Amino acid sequence: SPTDAAKDAAARAAVALVQDGMRLGLGTGSTAVFMVHRLAARIRAEGLRLRCAATSRATCELAGRLGIAIEELDEIGWLDLTLDGADEIDPDLNLIKGGGGAHLREKITAAASDRMVVVADPAKVVEVLGAFHLPVEVTPFGVETTRIHIQRLLDAMGMTQRPMLLRQRDGAIFRTDEGNLILDLSLDRIADPAALGRGLNAIPGVVEHGLFLGMCHLALIGSPDGSVIELT
Ligand code: DER
């Protein structure tokens, strides 16, 4: 499909940034799948020696199937570059992530990297964050009280939102790799992402939210014709 071609074009451009000996963070999601395939091809063709940490079990398993050696983040210690997808990218390269439910490990991994490069198709580029739901990972313990705290925060910020939905997958309550739950916030537009991020971080039961602010250094936006636009 045109979207797949755009994702693969972005993935190819991102993998071109990988240099022999790098310590890499591998992202999660459908665009990251194209990236992992492209990376495996380069490793095979050029014998690249890399140290790779995965941001989800899904990426770890895919990389393993493609012959990419995966190590734990703590075995590597720090990363040169993380390549990951995004659900939304604003003009300041602030992101909404978490559509695939992996944003806790993705954020830790990106924060443990000298550079974070995002790969995406054009639909992800927005003027204002918020049309895509904002995932908030919460502990199962006290989740209903956490929901109240989040609602109070949104009220205080004058943000209206439709009922917060506990994420489901295949008809069951979704659990993250850490065993936590995800509340998806439908905010339409987030006028002040930094204030919302700070407010969410202050709520006891909130583990991590999908706002990646000031973390992305470069976004590679692929087109169906194979061309790539760089947003910095
Ligand atoms: O869950 C995530 O954070 C993914 O990276 C998501 O943001 C992008 O997924 P996609 O490439 O399948 O759109």
PDB file of C-alpha atoms and ligand atoms in Angstrom:
ATOM      1  CA  SER A   1       0.000   0.000   0.000  1.00  0.00           C
ATOM      2  CA  PRO A   2       1.169   3.632  -0.432  1.00  0.00           C
ATOM      3  CA  THR A   3       1.432   3.971   3.343  1.00  0.00           C
ATOM      4  CA  ASP A   4       3.614   0.882   3.566  1.00  0.00           C
ATOM      5  CA  ALA A   5       5.848   2.279   0.799  1.00  0.00           C
ATOM      6  CA  ALA A   6       6.134   5.544   2.719  1.00  0.00           C
ATOM      7  CA  LYS A   7       6.985   3.709   5.949  1.00  0.00           C
ATOM      8  CA  ASP A   8       9.616   1.608   4.171  1.00  0.00           C
ATOM      9  CA  ALA A   9      11.176   4.695   2.572  1.00  0.00           C
ATOM     10  CA  ALA A  10      11.495   6.337   5.988  1.00  0.00           C
ATOM     11  CA  ALA A  11      12.837   3.110   7.478  1.00  0.00           C
ATOM     12  CA  ARG A  12      15.470   2.817   4.766  1.00  0.00           C
ATOM     13  CA  ALA A  13      16.636   6.391   5.350  1.00  0.00           C
ATOM     14  CA  ALA A  14      16.850   5.806   9.103  1.00  0.00           C
ATOM     15  CA  VAL A  15      18.870   2.615   8.725  1.00  0.00           C
ATOM     16  CA  ALA A  16      21.276   4.501   6.448  1.00  0.00           C
ATOM     17  CA  LEU A  17      22.242   6.512   9.572  1.00  0.00           C
ATOM     18  CA  VAL A  18      23.504   3.384  11.335  1.00  0.00           C
ATOM     19  CA  GLN A  19      27.296   3.117  11.531  1.00  0.00           C
ATOM     20  CA  ASP A  20      29.385   0.042  12.349  1.00  0.00           C
ATOM     21  CA  GLY A  21      29.900  -0.355  16.090  1.00  0.00           C
ATOM     22  CA  MET A  22      26.821   1.652  17.076  1.00  0.00           C
ATOM     23  CA  ARG A  23      24.690   0.888  20.121  1.00  0.00           C
ATOM     24  CA  LEU A  24      21.097   1.025  18.835  1.00  0.00           C
ATOM     25  CA  GLY A  25      17.612   1.218  20.334  1.00  0.00           C
ATOM     26  CA  LEU A  26      15.013  -0.483  18.137  1.00  0.00           C
ATOM     27  CA  GLY A  27      11.490   0.961  18.273  1.00  0.00           C
ATOM     28  CA  THR A  28       8.046  -0.637  18.188  1.00  0.00           C
ATOM     29  CA  GLY A  29       5.136  -0.473  15.766  1.00  0.00           C
ATOM     30  CA  SER A  30       4.465  -1.109  12.090  1.00  0.00           C
ATOM     31  CA  THR A  31       6.995   1.449  10.819  1.00  0.00           C
ATOM     32  CA  ALA A  32       9.614   0.056  13.180  1.00  0.00           C
ATOM     33  CA  VAL A  33       8.954  -3.357  11.610  1.00  0.00           C
ATOM     34  CA  PHE A  34      10.092  -1.980   8.240  1.00  0.00           C
ATOM     35  CA  MET A  35      13.119  -0.449   9.998  1.00  0.00           C
ATOM     36  CA  VAL A  36      14.118  -3.753  11.630  1.00  0.00           C
ATOM     37  CA  HIS A  37      13.838  -5.564   8.292  1.00  0.00           C
ATOM     38  CA  ARG A  38      16.011  -2.917   6.582  1.00  0.00           C
ATOM     39  CA  LEU A  39      18.528  -3.099   9.440  1.00  0.00           C
ATOM     40  CA  ALA A  40      18.753  -6.890   9.190  1.00  0.00           C
ATOM     41  CA  ALA A  41      19.442  -6.559   5.458  1.00  0.00           C
ATOM     42  CA  ARG A  42      22.286  -4.089   6.068  1.00  0.00           C
ATOM     43  CA  ILE A  43      23.779  -6.283   8.800  1.00  0.00           C
ATOM     44  CA  ARG A  44      23.700  -9.273   6.450  1.00  0.00           C
ATOM     45  CA  ALA A  45      25.093  -7.338   3.489  1.00  0.00           C
ATOM     46  CA  GLU A  46      27.830  -5.406   5.313  1.00  0.00           C
ATOM     47  CA  GLY A  47      28.571  -7.482   8.400  1.00  0.00           C
ATOM     48  CA  LEU A  48      27.786  -4.497  10.638  1.00  0.00           C
ATOM     49  CA  ARG A  49      28.728  -5.118  14.265  1.00  0.00           C
ATOM     50  CA  LEU A  50      26.056  -3.517  16.430  1.00  0.00           C
ATOM     51  CA  ARG A  51      24.688  -3.761  19.941  1.00  0.00           C
ATOM     52  CA  CYS A  52      20.866  -3.601  19.858  1.00  0.00           C
ATOM     53  CA  ALA A  53      18.278  -3.087  22.591  1.00  0.00           C
ATOM     54  CA  ALA A  54      14.577  -3.667  21.820  1.00  0.00           C
ATOM     55  CA  THR A  55      11.729  -1.462  23.101  1.00  0.00           C
ATOM     56  CA  SER A  56       9.205  -4.314  23.292  1.00  0.00           C
ATOM     57  CA  ARG A  57       8.887  -8.076  23.339  1.00  0.00           C
ATOM     58  CA  ALA A  58       7.394  -7.810  19.849  1.00  0.00           C
ATOM     59  CA  THR A  59      10.458  -6.041  18.450  1.00  0.00           C
ATOM     60  CA  CYS A  60      12.773  -8.381  20.333  1.00  0.00           C
ATOM     61  CA  GLU A  61      11.080 -11.407  18.782  1.00  0.00           C
ATOM     62  CA  LEU A  62      11.075  -9.904  15.265  1.00  0.00           C
ATOM     63  CA  ALA A  63      14.756  -8.962  15.515  1.00  0.00           C
ATOM     64  CA  GLY A  64      15.586 -12.457  16.776  1.00  0.00           C
ATOM     65  CA  ARG A  65      13.769 -14.049  13.842  1.00  0.00           C
ATOM     66  CA  LEU A  66      15.774 -11.845  11.462  1.00  0.00           C
ATOM     67  CA  GLY A  67      19.098 -12.792  13.063  1.00  0.00           C
ATOM     68  CA  ILE A  68      19.703  -9.500  14.883  1.00  0.00           C
ATOM     69  CA  ALA A  69      21.331 -10.142  18.272  1.00  0.00           C
ATOM     70  CA  ILE A  70      19.337  -8.337  20.991  1.00  0.00           C
ATOM     71  CA  GLU A  71      20.748  -7.454  24.397  1.00  0.00           C
ATOM     72  CA  GLU A  72      19.100  -5.959  27.462  1.00  0.00           C
ATOM     73  CA  LEU A  73      19.407  -2.169  27.648  1.00  0.00           C
ATOM     74  CA  ASP A  74      21.307  -2.500  30.937  1.00  0.00           C
ATOM     75  CA  GLU A  75      23.813  -4.881  29.345  1.00  0.00           C
ATOM     76  CA  ILE A  76      24.673  -2.152  26.833  1.00  0.00           C
ATOM     77  CA  GLY A  77      24.422   0.707  29.323  1.00  0.00           C
ATOM     78  CA  TRP A  78      23.869   3.617  26.940  1.00  0.00           C
ATOM     79  CA  LEU A  79      22.915   4.006  23.277  1.00  0.00           C
ATOM     80  CA  ASP A  80      24.154   6.096  20.388  1.00  0.00           C
ATOM     81  CA  LEU A  81      20.871   6.134  18.490  1.00  0.00           C
ATOM     82  CA  THR A  82      17.255   5.041  18.891  1.00  0.00           C
ATOM     83  CA  LEU A  83      15.121   4.547  15.795  1.00  0.00           C
ATOM     84  CA  ASP A  84      11.378   4.526  16.524  1.00  0.00           C
ATOM     85  CA  GLY A  85       7.957   5.374  15.126  1.00  0.00           C
ATOM     86  CA  ALA A  86       5.406   7.918  16.308  1.00  0.00           C
ATOM     87  CA  ASP A  87       1.652   8.421  16.279  1.00  0.00           C
ATOM     88  CA  GLU A  88       1.879  12.205  15.915  1.00  0.00           C
ATOM     89  CA  ILE A  89       4.754  14.641  15.204  1.00  0.00           C
ATOM     90  CA  ASP A  90       4.281  18.396  15.733  1.00  0.00           C
ATOM     91  CA  PRO A  91       6.409  21.245  14.255  1.00  0.00           C
ATOM     92  CA  ASP A  92       8.707  21.191  17.309  1.00  0.00           C
ATOM     93  CA  LEU A  93       9.221  17.434  16.871  1.00  0.00           C
ATOM     94  CA  ASN A  94       7.197  16.796  20.020  1.00  0.00           C
ATOM     95  CA  LEU A  95       5.545  13.405  19.702  1.00  0.00           C
ATOM     96  CA  ILE A  96       2.599  11.377  20.784  1.00  0.00           C
ATOM     97  CA  LYS A  97       3.636   7.760  21.027  1.00  0.00           C
ATOM     98  CA  GLY A  98       2.170   4.650  22.611  1.00  0.00           C
ATOM     99  CA  GLY A  99      -0.263   3.513  19.938  1.00  0.00           C
ATOM    100  CA  GLY A 100       1.395   0.121  20.187  1.00  0.00           C
ATOM    101  CA  GLY A 101       1.417   0.156  23.990  1.00  0.00           C
ATOM    102  CA  ALA A 102       5.208   0.243  24.324  1.00  0.00           C
ATOM    103  CA  HIS A 103       5.797   3.897  25.210  1.00  0.00           C
ATOM    104  CA  LEU A 104       7.280   3.188  28.688  1.00  0.00           C
ATOM    105  CA  ARG A 105      10.187   1.125  27.334  1.00  0.00           C
ATOM    106  CA  GLU A 106      10.374   3.367  24.266  1.00  0.00           C
ATOM    107  CA  LYS A 107      10.763   6.503  26.376  1.00  0.00           C
ATOM    108  CA  ILE A 108      13.350   4.940  28.691  1.00  0.00           C
ATOM    109  CA  THR A 109      15.278   3.699  25.647  1.00  0.00           C
ATOM    110  CA  ALA A 110      15.071   7.030  23.803  1.00  0.00           C
ATOM    111  CA  ALA A 111      16.134   8.855  26.976  1.00  0.00           C
ATOM    112  CA  ALA A 112      19.157   6.525  27.212  1.00  0.00           C
ATOM    113  CA  SER A 113      20.243   7.482  23.678  1.00  0.00           C
ATOM    114  CA  ASP A 114      22.428  10.321  22.391  1.00  0.00           C
ATOM    115  CA  ARG A 115      19.984  10.789  19.504  1.00  0.00           C
ATOM    116  CA  MET A 116      16.399   9.782  18.762  1.00  0.00           C
ATOM    117  CA  VAL A 117      15.304   9.532  15.130  1.00  0.00           C
ATOM    118  CA  VAL A 118      11.646   8.981  14.302  1.00  0.00           C
ATOM    119  CA  VAL A 119      10.390   7.259  11.158  1.00  0.00           C
ATOM    120  CA  ALA A 120       6.861   7.940   9.934  1.00  0.00           C
ATOM    121  CA  ASP A 121       4.460   8.272   7.045  1.00  0.00           C
ATOM    122  CA  PRO A 122       3.029  11.737   6.227  1.00  0.00           C
ATOM    123  CA  ALA A 123      -0.234  11.159   8.128  1.00  0.00           C
ATOM    124  CA  LYS A 124       1.683  11.426  11.403  1.00  0.00           C
ATOM    125  CA  VAL A 125       2.743  15.058  10.807  1.00  0.00           C
ATOM    126  CA  VAL A 126       0.332  17.458  12.608  1.00  0.00           C
ATOM    127  CA  GLU A 127       0.194  21.127  13.544  1.00  0.00           C
ATOM    128  CA  VAL A 128      -1.070  20.449  17.079  1.00  0.00           C
ATOM    129  CA  LEU A 129      -0.850  17.210  19.089  1.00  0.00           C
ATOM    130  CA  GLY A 130      -3.993  15.565  20.362  1.00  0.00           C
ATOM    131  CA  ALA A 131      -6.133  14.241  17.538  1.00  0.00           C
ATOM    132  CA  PHE A 132      -4.561  10.847  18.250  1.00  0.00           C
ATOM    133  CA  HIS A 133      -5.483   9.504  21.671  1.00  0.00           C
ATOM    134  CA  LEU A 134      -2.871  10.108  24.358  1.00  0.00           C
ATOM    135  CA  PRO A 135      -1.896   6.816  26.021  1.00  0.00           C
ATOM    136  CA  VAL A 136      -1.230   6.939  29.775  1.00  0.00           C
ATOM    137  CA  GLU A 137       0.289   3.818  31.335  1.00  0.00           C
ATOM    138  CA  VAL A 138      -1.052   3.316  34.870  1.00  0.00           C
ATOM    139  CA  THR A 139      -0.598   0.692  37.580  1.00  0.00           C
ATOM    140  CA  PRO A 140      -3.441  -1.785  37.928  1.00  0.00           C
ATOM    141  CA  PHE A 141      -3.502  -0.960  41.636  1.00  0.00           C
ATOM    142  CA  GLY A 142      -5.887   1.966  42.194  1.00  0.00           C
ATOM    143  CA  VAL A 143      -6.576   2.524  38.509  1.00  0.00           C
ATOM    144  CA  GLU A 144     -10.034   4.000  39.218  1.00  0.00           C
ATOM    145  CA  THR A 145      -8.536   6.503  41.661  1.00  0.00           C
ATOM    146  CA  THR A 146      -5.880   7.396  39.098  1.00  0.00           C
ATOM    147  CA  ARG A 147      -8.660   8.003  36.603  1.00  0.00           C
ATOM    148  CA  ILE A 148     -10.191  10.528  39.039  1.00  0.00           C
ATOM    149  CA  HIS A 149      -6.862  12.323  39.454  1.00  0.00           C
ATOM    150  CA  ILE A 150      -6.428  12.543  35.671  1.00  0.00           C
ATOM    151  CA  GLN A 151      -9.977  13.855  35.233  1.00  0.00           C
ATOM    152  CA  ARG A 152      -9.335  16.540  37.885  1.00  0.00           C
ATOM    153  CA  LEU A 153      -6.120  17.550  36.097  1.00  0.00           C
ATOM    154  CA  LEU A 154      -7.918  17.866  32.752  1.00  0.00           C
ATOM    155  CA  ASP A 155     -10.731  19.872  34.364  1.00  0.00           C
ATOM    156  CA  ALA A 156      -8.164  22.187  35.985  1.00  0.00           C
ATOM    157  CA  MET A 157      -6.527  22.664  32.578  1.00  0.00           C
ATOM    158  CA  GLY A 158      -9.847  23.395  30.943  1.00  0.00           C
ATOM    159  CA  MET A 159      -9.462  20.356  28.731  1.00  0.00           C
ATOM    160  CA  THR A 160     -12.596  18.490  27.899  1.00  0.00           C
ATOM    161  CA  GLN A 161     -12.282  14.899  26.854  1.00  0.00           C
ATOM    162  CA  ARG A 162     -14.541  12.005  26.133  1.00  0.00           C
ATOM    163  CA  PRO A 163     -14.551   9.147  28.685  1.00  0.00           C
ATOM    164  CA  MET A 164     -11.072   7.723  29.278  1.00  0.00           C
ATOM    165  CA  LEU A 165     -10.991   4.237  27.833  1.00  0.00           C
ATOM    166  CA  LEU A 166      -9.069   1.372  29.401  1.00  0.00           C
ATOM    167  CA  ARG A 167      -7.257  -0.052  26.363  1.00  0.00           C
ATOM    168  CA  GLN A 168      -8.444  -3.434  25.192  1.00  0.00           C
ATOM    169  CA  ARG A 169      -6.824  -5.864  22.766  1.00  0.00           C
ATOM    170  CA  ASP A 170      -8.643  -8.852  21.267  1.00  0.00           C
ATOM    171  CA  GLY A 171     -11.572  -8.259  23.606  1.00  0.00           C
ATOM    172  CA  ALA A 172      -9.494  -8.382  26.774  1.00  0.00           C
ATOM    173  CA  ILE A 173      -7.946  -5.675  28.962  1.00  0.00           C
ATOM    174  CA  PHE A 174      -4.558  -4.784  27.414  1.00  0.00           C
ATOM    175  CA  ARG A 175      -1.499  -5.307  29.603  1.00  0.00           C
ATOM    176  CA  THR A 176       1.847  -3.699  28.744  1.00  0.00           C
ATOM    177  CA  ASP A 177       5.127  -5.643  28.798  1.00  0.00           C
ATOM    178  CA  GLU A 178       5.408  -4.445  32.403  1.00  0.00           C
ATOM    179  CA  GLY A 179       1.927  -5.784  33.247  1.00  0.00           C
ATOM    180  CA  ASN A 180       0.437  -2.295  33.571  1.00  0.00           C
ATOM    181  CA  LEU A 181      -2.788  -0.891  32.082  1.00  0.00           C
ATOM    182  CA  ILE A 182      -3.245   1.912  29.562  1.00  0.00           C
ATOM    183  CA  LEU A 183      -5.867   4.665  29.728  1.00  0.00           C
ATOM    184  CA  ASP A 184      -6.354   6.325  26.332  1.00  0.00           C
ATOM    185  CA  LEU A 185      -7.255  10.019  26.594  1.00  0.00           C
ATOM    186  CA  SER A 186      -9.246  11.563  23.716  1.00  0.00           C
ATOM    187  CA  LEU A 187      -8.248  15.246  23.988  1.00  0.00           C
ATOM    188  CA  ASP A 188      -8.672  16.433  20.365  1.00  0.00           C
ATOM    189  CA  ARG A 189      -6.001  19.123  20.807  1.00  0.00           C
ATOM    190  CA  ILE A 190      -3.322  19.654  23.429  1.00  0.00           C
ATOM    191  CA  ALA A 191      -2.569  23.375  23.613  1.00  0.00           C
ATOM    192  CA  ASP A 192       0.187  23.009  26.227  1.00  0.00           C
ATOM    193  CA  PRO A 193       1.800  19.560  26.020  1.00  0.00           C
ATOM    194  CA  ALA A 194       4.508  20.451  28.560  1.00  0.00           C
ATOM    195  CA  ALA A 195       1.964  21.460  31.214  1.00  0.00           C
ATOM    196  CA  LEU A 196      -0.087  18.337  30.569  1.00  0.00           C
ATOM    197  CA  GLY A 197       3.021  16.167  30.770  1.00  0.00           C
ATOM    198  CA  ARG A 198       4.090  17.717  34.079  1.00  0.00           C
ATOM    199  CA  GLY A 199       0.581  17.295  35.481  1.00  0.00           C
ATOM    200  CA  LEU A 200       0.392  13.631  34.493  1.00  0.00           C
ATOM    201  CA  ASN A 201       3.860  12.934  35.888  1.00  0.00           C
ATOM    202  CA  ALA A 202       2.681  14.220  39.299  1.00  0.00           C
ATOM    203  CA  ILE A 203      -0.157  11.700  39.610  1.00  0.00           C
ATOM    204  CA  PRO A 204       0.896   8.714  41.830  1.00  0.00           C
ATOM    205  CA  GLY A 205      -0.627   5.897  39.755  1.00  0.00           C
ATOM    206  CA  VAL A 206       0.636   7.212  36.426  1.00  0.00           C
ATOM    207  CA  VAL A 207       3.661   5.221  35.282  1.00  0.00           C
ATOM    208  CA  GLU A 208       4.352   7.012  31.958  1.00  0.00           C
ATOM    209  CA  HIS A 209       2.475   8.980  29.287  1.00  0.00           C
ATOM    210  CA  GLY A 210       2.894   9.092  25.513  1.00  0.00           C
ATOM    211  CA  LEU A 211       4.069  12.725  25.236  1.00  0.00           C
ATOM    212  CA  PHE A 212       7.722  12.673  24.067  1.00  0.00           C
ATOM    213  CA  LEU A 213       8.741  16.312  24.456  1.00  0.00           C
ATOM    214  CA  GLY A 214      12.115  17.608  23.342  1.00  0.00           C
ATOM    215  CA  MET A 215      13.386  14.072  22.759  1.00  0.00           C
ATOM    216  CA  CYS A 216      13.271  13.686  18.983  1.00  0.00           C
ATOM    217  CA  HIS A 217      16.234  15.118  17.051  1.00  0.00           C
ATOM    218  CA  LEU A 218      15.128  14.207  13.534  1.00  0.00           C
ATOM    219  CA  ALA A 219      11.961  12.906  11.914  1.00  0.00           C
ATOM    220  CA  LEU A 220      12.188  11.063   8.594  1.00  0.00           C
ATOM    221  CA  ILE A 221       8.879  11.302   6.740  1.00  0.00           C
ATOM    222  CA  GLY A 222       8.604   8.846   3.877  1.00  0.00           C
ATOM    223  CA  SER A 223       6.471   9.231   0.762  1.00  0.00           C
ATOM    224  CA  PRO A 224       4.867   6.480  -1.319  1.00  0.00           C
ATOM    225  CA  ASP A 225       7.225   7.369  -4.184  1.00  0.00           C
ATOM    226  CA  GLY A 226      10.194   6.446  -1.978  1.00  0.00           C
ATOM    227  CA  SER A 227      11.338  10.007  -1.295  1.00  0.00           C
ATOM    228  CA  VAL A 228      11.976  11.148   2.288  1.00  0.00           C
ATOM    229  CA  ILE A 229      11.553  14.555   3.954  1.00  0.00           C
ATOM    230  CA  GLU A 230      13.739  15.364   6.963  1.00  0.00           C
ATOM    231  CA  LEU A 231      12.142  17.397   9.764  1.00  0.00           C
ATOM    232  CA  THR A 232      14.549  18.818  12.331  1.00  0.00           C
TER     233      THR A 232
HETATM  234  O1  DER B   1       3.504   2.576  20.055  1.00  0.00           O
HETATM  235  C1  DER B   1       4.332   3.338  19.539  1.00  0.00           C
HETATM  236  O2  DER B   1       4.876   4.278  20.178  1.00  0.00           O
HETATM  237  C2  DER B   1       4.647   3.209  18.071  1.00  0.00           C
HETATM  238  O3  DER B   1       5.977   3.612  17.785  1.00  0.00           O
HETATM  239  C3  DER B   1       3.668   4.110  17.347  1.00  0.00           C
HETATM  240  O4  DER B   1       3.818   5.355  17.886  1.00  0.00           O
HETATM  241  C4  DER B   1       3.883   4.143  15.846  1.00  0.00           C
HETATM  242  O5  DER B   1       3.334   2.995  15.344  1.00  0.00           O
HETATM  243  P1  DER B   1       3.136   2.833  13.767  1.00  0.00           P
HETATM  244  O6  DER B   1       4.507   2.977  13.154  1.00  0.00           O
HETATM  245  O7  DER B   1       2.570   1.441  13.642  1.00  0.00           O
HETATM  246  O8  DER B   1       2.179   3.911  13.325  1.00  0.00           O
END
